[in-house]
Amino acid sequence: AEGLRLGGQVGLALEHDADRDLDAARERDETQLGVEAKLDLLWTFGPSSFALVEGKIARDRTWQEGNPDENDTSAELTRAFGWFALGEDLRLQVGRHDFDEEREWLYDEILDGARVVAKAGALEFEAAAALGREFAASDGNPTEDTKTYVALARWFVDDDWWLSAYTLAREDTAARDFEPVLFGLRSFARPYRGLGHWVELAMAQGHAAGRDIDGNAFDVGVLYRFDGPLRPTIALGYAYGEGRDPGGASDGFLQSGLQDNNAK
């Protein structure tokens, strides 16, 4: 309908492990079958504003030689948020959505929270506060009982090159005493073709499991994207993070725990 779209998908996954415990003296095969269905509702309204709701139902069945069969059924609300254009250069995102950034070095996780993005010429400012997924979420997800706060500023030197400064603070007191605070500077250029680079300079403070966090890290690299079919890319990078001092009372550098480290 006008302004309203409904869609979904169904997925099937089959995995078989022959002799899963690597003991040839006994048969211990395992087979897992998973079925997953998602349903999405997208509503667009006003200038550049929309709301998205997505739900998922999954059922997994496991057959193991020597053990009873296992069945697991789960249902969760995977996304439910609104994206509001409050002005020409001001946006607000509220609800359960993807907290993501260009390198996934800081965070890439679905969280409940709010994010404000404001632009002023070549500058962009972002502030966010998020909780872990608890309501209508899968049991035991790693974001339960957590809080995350982010402040970030970007300067777009060019369309494909921007400089950033950021700070991120986390509170995760349920699973373990893990409260890192990260400060960082970033230069990132990812052109459609040609020479690009990344430079990440970061400092970590806070505490984890009764020890202070105190360390620095850097992640630098260059890449070149060729023109032509499939746009092949070559890259060379080097990363370093200070480790724990065995004789000291503090850990070295730690990331936020929300990172993926696998962006393109």
PDB file of C-alpha atoms in Angstrom:
ATOM      1  CA  ALA A   1       0.000   0.000   0.000  1.00  0.00           C
ATOM      2  CA  GLU A   2       1.092   3.617  -0.334  1.00  0.00           C
ATOM      3  CA  GLY A   3       3.751   4.272   2.268  1.00  0.00           C
ATOM      4  CA  LEU A   4       3.510   0.706   3.604  1.00  0.00           C
ATOM      5  CA  ARG A   5       5.498  -2.371   2.646  1.00  0.00           C
ATOM      6  CA  LEU A   6       5.371  -5.906   3.995  1.00  0.00           C
ATOM      7  CA  GLY A   7       8.042  -8.506   3.312  1.00  0.00           C
ATOM      8  CA  GLY A   8       9.826 -11.465   4.755  1.00  0.00           C
ATOM      9  CA  GLN A   9      12.046 -14.452   4.239  1.00  0.00           C
ATOM     10  CA  VAL A  10      12.405 -18.076   5.204  1.00  0.00           C
ATOM     11  CA  GLY A  11      15.766 -19.772   5.687  1.00  0.00           C
ATOM     12  CA  LEU A  12      16.798 -23.399   6.081  1.00  0.00           C
ATOM     13  CA  ALA A  13      20.178 -24.546   7.436  1.00  0.00           C
ATOM     14  CA  LEU A  14      21.470 -28.130   7.593  1.00  0.00           C
ATOM     15  CA  GLU A  15      24.743 -29.136   9.225  1.00  0.00           C
ATOM     16  CA  HIS A  16      26.203 -32.607   9.723  1.00  0.00           C
ATOM     17  CA  ASP A  17      29.303 -33.484  11.753  1.00  0.00           C
ATOM     18  CA  ALA A  18      30.652 -36.985  11.235  1.00  0.00           C
ATOM     19  CA  ASP A  19      32.404 -38.386  14.325  1.00  0.00           C
ATOM     20  CA  ARG A  20      32.112 -35.058  16.135  1.00  0.00           C
ATOM     21  CA  ASP A  21      34.338 -36.041  19.080  1.00  0.00           C
ATOM     22  CA  LEU A  22      37.141 -37.431  16.849  1.00  0.00           C
ATOM     23  CA  ASP A  23      37.044 -40.807  18.626  1.00  0.00           C
ATOM     24  CA  ALA A  24      37.058 -43.610  16.050  1.00  0.00           C
ATOM     25  CA  ALA A  25      36.173 -46.183  18.711  1.00  0.00           C
ATOM     26  CA  ARG A  26      32.546 -45.028  18.837  1.00  0.00           C
ATOM     27  CA  GLU A  27      30.080 -43.420  16.461  1.00  0.00           C
ATOM     28  CA  ARG A  28      29.191 -39.880  17.568  1.00  0.00           C
ATOM     29  CA  ASP A  29      27.625 -38.207  14.530  1.00  0.00           C
ATOM     30  CA  GLU A  30      25.567 -35.063  14.955  1.00  0.00           C
ATOM     31  CA  THR A  31      23.015 -33.456  12.620  1.00  0.00           C
ATOM     32  CA  GLN A  32      21.427 -30.067  13.101  1.00  0.00           C
ATOM     33  CA  LEU A  33      18.445 -28.718  11.163  1.00  0.00           C
ATOM     34  CA  GLY A  34      17.341 -25.115  11.568  1.00  0.00           C
ATOM     35  CA  VAL A  35      14.349 -23.264  10.120  1.00  0.00           C
ATOM     36  CA  GLU A  36      13.995 -19.496  10.477  1.00  0.00           C
ATOM     37  CA  ALA A  37      11.265 -17.102   9.336  1.00  0.00           C
ATOM     38  CA  LYS A  38      11.340 -13.290   9.406  1.00  0.00           C
ATOM     39  CA  LEU A  39       8.575 -10.783   8.786  1.00  0.00           C
ATOM     40  CA  ASP A  40       9.188  -7.060   8.140  1.00  0.00           C
ATOM     41  CA  LEU A  41       6.835  -4.092   8.128  1.00  0.00           C
ATOM     42  CA  LEU A  42       8.116  -0.769   6.736  1.00  0.00           C
ATOM     43  CA  TRP A  43       6.109   2.442   6.989  1.00  0.00           C
ATOM     44  CA  THR A  44       7.391   5.608   5.294  1.00  0.00           C
ATOM     45  CA  PHE A  45       5.901   8.955   6.258  1.00  0.00           C
ATOM     46  CA  GLY A  46       6.761  12.611   5.938  1.00  0.00           C
ATOM     47  CA  PRO A  47      10.021  13.788   4.357  1.00  0.00           C
ATOM     48  CA  SER A  48      12.722  11.138   4.840  1.00  0.00           C
ATOM     49  CA  SER A  49      11.096   9.513   7.897  1.00  0.00           C
ATOM     50  CA  PHE A  50      10.163   5.866   8.359  1.00  0.00           C
ATOM     51  CA  ALA A  51       9.461   3.132  10.905  1.00  0.00           C
ATOM     52  CA  LEU A  52      10.540  -0.515  10.668  1.00  0.00           C
ATOM     53  CA  VAL A  53       9.378  -3.552  12.653  1.00  0.00           C
ATOM     54  CA  GLU A  54      10.923  -6.998  12.179  1.00  0.00           C
ATOM     55  CA  GLY A  55      10.158 -10.244  14.011  1.00  0.00           C
ATOM     56  CA  LYS A  56      11.779 -13.668  13.833  1.00  0.00           C
ATOM     57  CA  ILE A  57      10.713 -17.203  14.706  1.00  0.00           C
ATOM     58  CA  ALA A  58      13.260 -20.036  14.638  1.00  0.00           C
ATOM     59  CA  ARG A  59      13.175 -23.763  15.359  1.00  0.00           C
ATOM     60  CA  ASP A  60      16.266 -25.950  15.664  1.00  0.00           C
ATOM     61  CA  ARG A  61      16.390 -29.731  15.938  1.00  0.00           C
ATOM     62  CA  THR A  62      19.545 -31.673  16.822  1.00  0.00           C
ATOM     63  CA  TRP A  63      20.176 -35.409  16.494  1.00  0.00           C
ATOM     64  CA  GLN A  64      23.186 -36.801  18.354  1.00  0.00           C
ATOM     65  CA  GLU A  65      24.226 -40.418  18.455  1.00  0.00           C
ATOM     66  CA  GLY A  66      24.294 -41.562  22.071  1.00  0.00           C
ATOM     67  CA  ASN A  67      22.184 -38.617  23.343  1.00  0.00           C
ATOM     68  CA  PRO A  68      18.479 -37.699  23.271  1.00  0.00           C
ATOM     69  CA  ASP A  69      17.272 -35.491  20.438  1.00  0.00           C
ATOM     70  CA  GLU A  70      17.045 -31.788  21.205  1.00  0.00           C
ATOM     71  CA  ASN A  71      14.450 -29.242  20.056  1.00  0.00           C
ATOM     72  CA  ASP A  72      14.640 -25.502  20.522  1.00  0.00           C
ATOM     73  CA  THR A  73      12.074 -22.892  19.477  1.00  0.00           C
ATOM     74  CA  SER A  74      12.627 -19.153  19.846  1.00  0.00           C
ATOM     75  CA  ALA A  75      10.847 -15.960  18.895  1.00  0.00           C
ATOM     76  CA  GLU A  76      12.158 -12.436  19.177  1.00  0.00           C
ATOM     77  CA  LEU A  77      11.658  -8.885  18.027  1.00  0.00           C
ATOM     78  CA  THR A  78      14.829  -8.309  16.030  1.00  0.00           C
ATOM     79  CA  ARG A  79      14.196  -4.654  15.082  1.00  0.00           C
ATOM     80  CA  ALA A  80      11.608  -2.019  15.943  1.00  0.00           C
ATOM     81  CA  PHE A  81      12.555   1.618  15.455  1.00  0.00           C
ATOM     82  CA  GLY A  82      11.627   4.957  13.984  1.00  0.00           C
ATOM     83  CA  TRP A  83      13.904   7.226  11.943  1.00  0.00           C
ATOM     84  CA  PHE A  84      12.666  10.828  12.104  1.00  0.00           C
ATOM     85  CA  ALA A  85      13.797  13.828  10.071  1.00  0.00           C
ATOM     86  CA  LEU A  86      13.474  16.674  12.574  1.00  0.00           C
ATOM     87  CA  GLY A  87      14.910  19.182  10.127  1.00  0.00           C
ATOM     88  CA  GLU A  88      17.051  19.400   7.050  1.00  0.00           C
ATOM     89  CA  ASP A  89      20.203  18.573   9.043  1.00  0.00           C
ATOM     90  CA  LEU A  90      18.856  16.819  12.144  1.00  0.00           C
ATOM     91  CA  ARG A  91      17.844  13.147  12.482  1.00  0.00           C
ATOM     92  CA  LEU A  92      16.604  11.056  15.399  1.00  0.00           C
ATOM     93  CA  GLN A  93      16.565   7.249  15.557  1.00  0.00           C
ATOM     94  CA  VAL A  94      14.731   5.554  18.438  1.00  0.00           C
ATOM     95  CA  GLY A  95      14.079   1.902  19.225  1.00  0.00           C
ATOM     96  CA  ARG A  96      15.780  -1.431  18.602  1.00  0.00           C
ATOM     97  CA  HIS A  97      18.143  -0.923  15.699  1.00  0.00           C
ATOM     98  CA  ASP A  98      21.638  -1.554  14.353  1.00  0.00           C
ATOM     99  CA  PHE A  99      24.303   0.430  16.174  1.00  0.00           C
ATOM    100  CA  ASP A 100      27.004   0.378  13.540  1.00  0.00           C
ATOM    101  CA  GLU A 101      29.924   2.460  12.333  1.00  0.00           C
ATOM    102  CA  GLU A 102      32.022   2.397   9.191  1.00  0.00           C
ATOM    103  CA  ARG A 103      34.841   0.126  10.424  1.00  0.00           C
ATOM    104  CA  GLU A 104      32.917  -1.935  13.010  1.00  0.00           C
ATOM    105  CA  TRP A 105      35.997  -1.425  15.193  1.00  0.00           C
ATOM    106  CA  LEU A 106      33.955   0.237  17.941  1.00  0.00           C
ATOM    107  CA  TYR A 107      30.558  -1.426  17.688  1.00  0.00           C
ATOM    108  CA  ASP A 108      28.274  -3.448  15.450  1.00  0.00           C
ATOM    109  CA  GLU A 109      25.339  -4.690  17.482  1.00  0.00           C
ATOM    110  CA  ILE A 110      21.540  -4.513  17.614  1.00  0.00           C
ATOM    111  CA  LEU A 111      20.632  -2.512  20.739  1.00  0.00           C
ATOM    112  CA  ASP A 112      17.673  -0.668  22.248  1.00  0.00           C
ATOM    113  CA  GLY A 113      18.349   3.030  22.370  1.00  0.00           C
ATOM    114  CA  ALA A 114      18.319   6.445  20.734  1.00  0.00           C
ATOM    115  CA  ARG A 115      20.706   8.206  18.406  1.00  0.00           C
ATOM    116  CA  VAL A 116      20.782  11.840  17.287  1.00  0.00           C
ATOM    117  CA  VAL A 117      22.706  12.885  14.168  1.00  0.00           C
ATOM    118  CA  ALA A 118      23.230  16.555  13.294  1.00  0.00           C
ATOM    119  CA  LYS A 119      25.055  18.042  10.303  1.00  0.00           C
ATOM    120  CA  ALA A 120      26.644  21.443   9.812  1.00  0.00           C
ATOM    121  CA  GLY A 121      28.325  21.751   6.444  1.00  0.00           C
ATOM    122  CA  ALA A 122      31.215  19.275   6.297  1.00  0.00           C
ATOM    123  CA  LEU A 123      30.797  18.414  10.001  1.00  0.00           C
ATOM    124  CA  GLU A 124      28.589  15.688  11.441  1.00  0.00           C
ATOM    125  CA  PHE A 125      27.871  15.081  15.141  1.00  0.00           C
ATOM    126  CA  GLU A 126      26.365  11.958  16.658  1.00  0.00           C
ATOM    127  CA  ALA A 127      25.290  11.159  20.226  1.00  0.00           C
ATOM    128  CA  ALA A 128      23.776   7.864  21.304  1.00  0.00           C
ATOM    129  CA  ALA A 129      22.659   6.002  24.409  1.00  0.00           C
ATOM    130  CA  ALA A 130      21.651   2.349  24.341  1.00  0.00           C
ATOM    131  CA  LEU A 131      20.597  -0.554  26.524  1.00  0.00           C
ATOM    132  CA  GLY A 132      21.047  -4.229  25.802  1.00  0.00           C
ATOM    133  CA  ARG A 133      18.277  -6.286  24.271  1.00  0.00           C
ATOM    134  CA  GLU A 134      16.058  -7.573  27.075  1.00  0.00           C
ATOM    135  CA  PHE A 135      12.394  -7.246  26.104  1.00  0.00           C
ATOM    136  CA  ALA A 136      11.229  -9.734  23.420  1.00  0.00           C
ATOM    137  CA  ALA A 137      14.812 -10.876  22.787  1.00  0.00           C
ATOM    138  CA  SER A 138      16.637 -14.190  22.689  1.00  0.00           C
ATOM    139  CA  ASP A 139      17.700 -15.617  26.034  1.00  0.00           C
ATOM    140  CA  GLY A 140      21.308 -15.193  27.031  1.00  0.00           C
ATOM    141  CA  ASN A 141      22.242 -12.588  24.425  1.00  0.00           C
ATOM    142  CA  PRO A 142      25.512 -10.867  25.396  1.00  0.00           C
ATOM    143  CA  THR A 143      24.005  -7.374  25.574  1.00  0.00           C
ATOM    144  CA  GLU A 144      21.647  -8.017  28.498  1.00  0.00           C
ATOM    145  CA  ASP A 145      22.063  -5.664  31.459  1.00  0.00           C
ATOM    146  CA  THR A 146      24.435  -3.337  29.637  1.00  0.00           C
ATOM    147  CA  LYS A 147      24.519   0.374  28.926  1.00  0.00           C
ATOM    148  CA  THR A 148      26.453   2.078  26.139  1.00  0.00           C
ATOM    149  CA  TYR A 149      27.068   5.797  25.552  1.00  0.00           C
ATOM    150  CA  VAL A 150      28.710   7.229  22.434  1.00  0.00           C
ATOM    151  CA  ALA A 151      29.705  10.718  21.298  1.00  0.00           C
ATOM    152  CA  LEU A 152      31.267  11.097  17.861  1.00  0.00           C
ATOM    153  CA  ALA A 153      32.228  13.936  15.515  1.00  0.00           C
ATOM    154  CA  ARG A 154      33.142  13.576  11.816  1.00  0.00           C
ATOM    155  CA  TRP A 155      34.686  16.004   9.376  1.00  0.00           C
ATOM    156  CA  PHE A 156      34.199  15.051   5.730  1.00  0.00           C
ATOM    157  CA  VAL A 157      37.402  16.118   4.018  1.00  0.00           C
ATOM    158  CA  ASP A 158      36.010  14.628   0.796  1.00  0.00           C
ATOM    159  CA  ASP A 159      33.120  12.405  -0.192  1.00  0.00           C
ATOM    160  CA  ASP A 160      35.259   9.297   0.414  1.00  0.00           C
ATOM    161  CA  TRP A 161      37.503  10.572   3.219  1.00  0.00           C
ATOM    162  CA  TRP A 162      36.590  11.669   6.719  1.00  0.00           C
ATOM    163  CA  LEU A 163      38.262  12.362  10.056  1.00  0.00           C
ATOM    164  CA  SER A 164      36.608  11.349  13.331  1.00  0.00           C
ATOM    165  CA  ALA A 165      36.994  11.851  17.061  1.00  0.00           C
ATOM    166  CA  TYR A 166      34.989   9.729  19.472  1.00  0.00           C
ATOM    167  CA  THR A 167      34.442   8.543  23.004  1.00  0.00           C
ATOM    168  CA  LEU A 168      32.553   5.448  24.110  1.00  0.00           C
ATOM    169  CA  ALA A 169      31.622   4.272  27.610  1.00  0.00           C
ATOM    170  CA  ARG A 170      30.089   0.925  28.573  1.00  0.00           C
ATOM    171  CA  GLU A 171      28.609  -0.553  31.728  1.00  0.00           C
ATOM    172  CA  ASP A 172      28.271  -4.336  31.927  1.00  0.00           C
ATOM    173  CA  THR A 173      27.907  -5.240  35.581  1.00  0.00           C
ATOM    174  CA  ALA A 174      25.787  -8.378  35.145  1.00  0.00           C
ATOM    175  CA  ALA A 175      28.122 -10.747  33.320  1.00  0.00           C
ATOM    176  CA  ARG A 176      31.301  -9.285  34.797  1.00  0.00           C
ATOM    177  CA  ASP A 177      32.657  -6.024  36.134  1.00  0.00           C
ATOM    178  CA  PHE A 178      33.405  -4.604  32.682  1.00  0.00           C
ATOM    179  CA  GLU A 179      33.289  -0.820  32.299  1.00  0.00           C
ATOM    180  CA  PRO A 180      35.676   0.394  29.583  1.00  0.00           C
ATOM    181  CA  VAL A 181      35.924   3.987  28.389  1.00  0.00           C
ATOM    182  CA  LEU A 182      37.472   4.488  24.952  1.00  0.00           C
ATOM    183  CA  PHE A 183      38.820   7.676  23.365  1.00  0.00           C
ATOM    184  CA  GLY A 184      39.980   7.745  19.778  1.00  0.00           C
ATOM    185  CA  LEU A 185      40.902   9.535  16.571  1.00  0.00           C
ATOM    186  CA  ARG A 186      40.308   8.097  13.120  1.00  0.00           C
ATOM    187  CA  SER A 187      41.152   8.884   9.513  1.00  0.00           C
ATOM    188  CA  PHE A 188      39.345   6.723   6.993  1.00  0.00           C
ATOM    189  CA  ALA A 189      39.279   6.863   3.191  1.00  0.00           C
ATOM    190  CA  ARG A 190      37.462   4.198   1.203  1.00  0.00           C
ATOM    191  CA  PRO A 191      37.199   5.360  -2.409  1.00  0.00           C
ATOM    192  CA  TYR A 192      35.250   3.590  -5.109  1.00  0.00           C
ATOM    193  CA  ARG A 193      38.577   3.120  -6.900  1.00  0.00           C
ATOM    194  CA  GLY A 194      42.147   4.140  -6.233  1.00  0.00           C
ATOM    195  CA  LEU A 195      44.150   4.615  -3.048  1.00  0.00           C
ATOM    196  CA  GLY A 196      42.559   4.543   0.407  1.00  0.00           C
ATOM    197  CA  HIS A 197      43.675   4.209   4.002  1.00  0.00           C
ATOM    198  CA  TRP A 198      42.665   3.817   7.636  1.00  0.00           C
ATOM    199  CA  VAL A 199      44.317   5.172  10.778  1.00  0.00           C
ATOM    200  CA  GLU A 200      42.891   4.360  14.216  1.00  0.00           C
ATOM    201  CA  LEU A 201      44.483   5.790  17.386  1.00  0.00           C
ATOM    202  CA  ALA A 202      42.773   4.834  20.642  1.00  0.00           C
ATOM    203  CA  MET A 203      43.177   4.917  24.398  1.00  0.00           C
ATOM    204  CA  ALA A 204      41.251   2.761  26.890  1.00  0.00           C
ATOM    205  CA  GLN A 205      40.517   3.503  30.544  1.00  0.00           C
ATOM    206  CA  GLY A 206      38.080   2.032  33.072  1.00  0.00           C
ATOM    207  CA  HIS A 207      38.126  -1.343  34.813  1.00  0.00           C
ATOM    208  CA  ALA A 208      37.336  -5.011  34.166  1.00  0.00           C
ATOM    209  CA  ALA A 209      37.075  -7.922  36.617  1.00  0.00           C
ATOM    210  CA  GLY A 210      38.608  -5.931  39.447  1.00  0.00           C
ATOM    211  CA  ARG A 211      41.547  -4.629  37.413  1.00  0.00           C
ATOM    212  CA  ASP A 212      42.058  -1.189  35.896  1.00  0.00           C
ATOM    213  CA  ILE A 213      42.052  -0.800  32.132  1.00  0.00           C
ATOM    214  CA  ASP A 214      44.905   1.410  30.984  1.00  0.00           C
ATOM    215  CA  GLY A 215      46.348   1.043  27.510  1.00  0.00           C
ATOM    216  CA  ASN A 216      46.773   2.429  24.004  1.00  0.00           C
ATOM    217  CA  ALA A 217      46.295   0.899  20.583  1.00  0.00           C
ATOM    218  CA  PHE A 218      46.618   1.732  16.912  1.00  0.00           C
ATOM    219  CA  ASP A 219      45.379   0.151  13.708  1.00  0.00           C
ATOM    220  CA  VAL A 220      46.756   1.501  10.419  1.00  0.00           C
ATOM    221  CA  GLY A 221      46.685   0.391   6.814  1.00  0.00           C
ATOM    222  CA  VAL A 222      46.485   1.248   3.135  1.00  0.00           C
ATOM    223  CA  LEU A 223      44.377  -0.230   0.369  1.00  0.00           C
ATOM    224  CA  TYR A 224      44.070   0.079  -3.380  1.00  0.00           C
ATOM    225  CA  ARG A 225      40.889  -0.623  -5.303  1.00  0.00           C
ATOM    226  CA  PHE A 226      41.297  -1.485  -8.981  1.00  0.00           C
ATOM    227  CA  ASP A 227      38.809  -0.533 -11.632  1.00  0.00           C
ATOM    228  CA  GLY A 228      37.218  -3.324 -13.637  1.00  0.00           C
ATOM    229  CA  PRO A 229      35.091  -6.428 -13.024  1.00  0.00           C
ATOM    230  CA  LEU A 230      34.501  -7.183  -9.319  1.00  0.00           C
ATOM    231  CA  ARG A 231      36.789  -4.250  -8.337  1.00  0.00           C
ATOM    232  CA  PRO A 232      39.551  -6.339  -6.724  1.00  0.00           C
ATOM    233  CA  THR A 233      41.311  -4.727  -3.763  1.00  0.00           C
ATOM    234  CA  ILE A 234      44.679  -5.219  -2.127  1.00  0.00           C
ATOM    235  CA  ALA A 235      45.355  -4.037   1.435  1.00  0.00           C
ATOM    236  CA  LEU A 236      48.173  -3.987   3.947  1.00  0.00           C
ATOM    237  CA  GLY A 237      47.580  -3.236   7.620  1.00  0.00           C
ATOM    238  CA  TYR A 238      49.190  -3.428  11.039  1.00  0.00           C
ATOM    239  CA  ALA A 239      47.506  -3.293  14.451  1.00  0.00           C
ATOM    240  CA  TYR A 240      48.928  -3.132  17.958  1.00  0.00           C
ATOM    241  CA  GLY A 241      47.375  -3.055  21.415  1.00  0.00           C
ATOM    242  CA  GLU A 242      49.115  -2.856  24.772  1.00  0.00           C
ATOM    243  CA  GLY A 243      48.701  -6.053  26.782  1.00  0.00           C
ATOM    244  CA  ARG A 244      48.484  -6.762  30.487  1.00  0.00           C
ATOM    245  CA  ASP A 245      51.480  -6.059  32.680  1.00  0.00           C
ATOM    246  CA  PRO A 246      52.019  -9.359  34.561  1.00  0.00           C
ATOM    247  CA  GLY A 247      53.502  -7.560  37.538  1.00  0.00           C
ATOM    248  CA  GLY A 248      51.052  -4.667  37.572  1.00  0.00           C
ATOM    249  CA  ALA A 249      47.505  -4.112  38.727  1.00  0.00           C
ATOM    250  CA  SER A 250      46.054  -3.096  35.369  1.00  0.00           C
ATOM    251  CA  ASP A 251      45.092  -4.579  32.045  1.00  0.00           C
ATOM    252  CA  GLY A 252      46.304  -3.033  28.834  1.00  0.00           C
ATOM    253  CA  PHE A 253      44.050  -1.988  25.970  1.00  0.00           C
ATOM    254  CA  LEU A 254      40.576  -3.519  25.605  1.00  0.00           C
ATOM    255  CA  GLN A 255      37.942  -2.883  22.957  1.00  0.00           C
ATOM    256  CA  SER A 256      34.298  -2.218  23.778  1.00  0.00           C
ATOM    257  CA  GLY A 257      33.086  -5.814  23.485  1.00  0.00           C
ATOM    258  CA  LEU A 258      30.577  -4.724  20.807  1.00  0.00           C
ATOM    259  CA  GLN A 259      33.057  -4.709  17.927  1.00  0.00           C
ATOM    260  CA  ASP A 260      33.151  -7.063  14.916  1.00  0.00           C
ATOM    261  CA  ASN A 261      36.462  -6.056  13.316  1.00  0.00           C
ATOM    262  CA  ASN A 262      35.289  -7.380   9.965  1.00  0.00           C
ATOM    263  CA  ALA A 263      34.100  -4.406   7.925  1.00  0.00           C
ATOM    264  CA  LYS A 264      35.285  -4.234   4.331  1.00  0.00           C
TER     265      LYS A 264
END
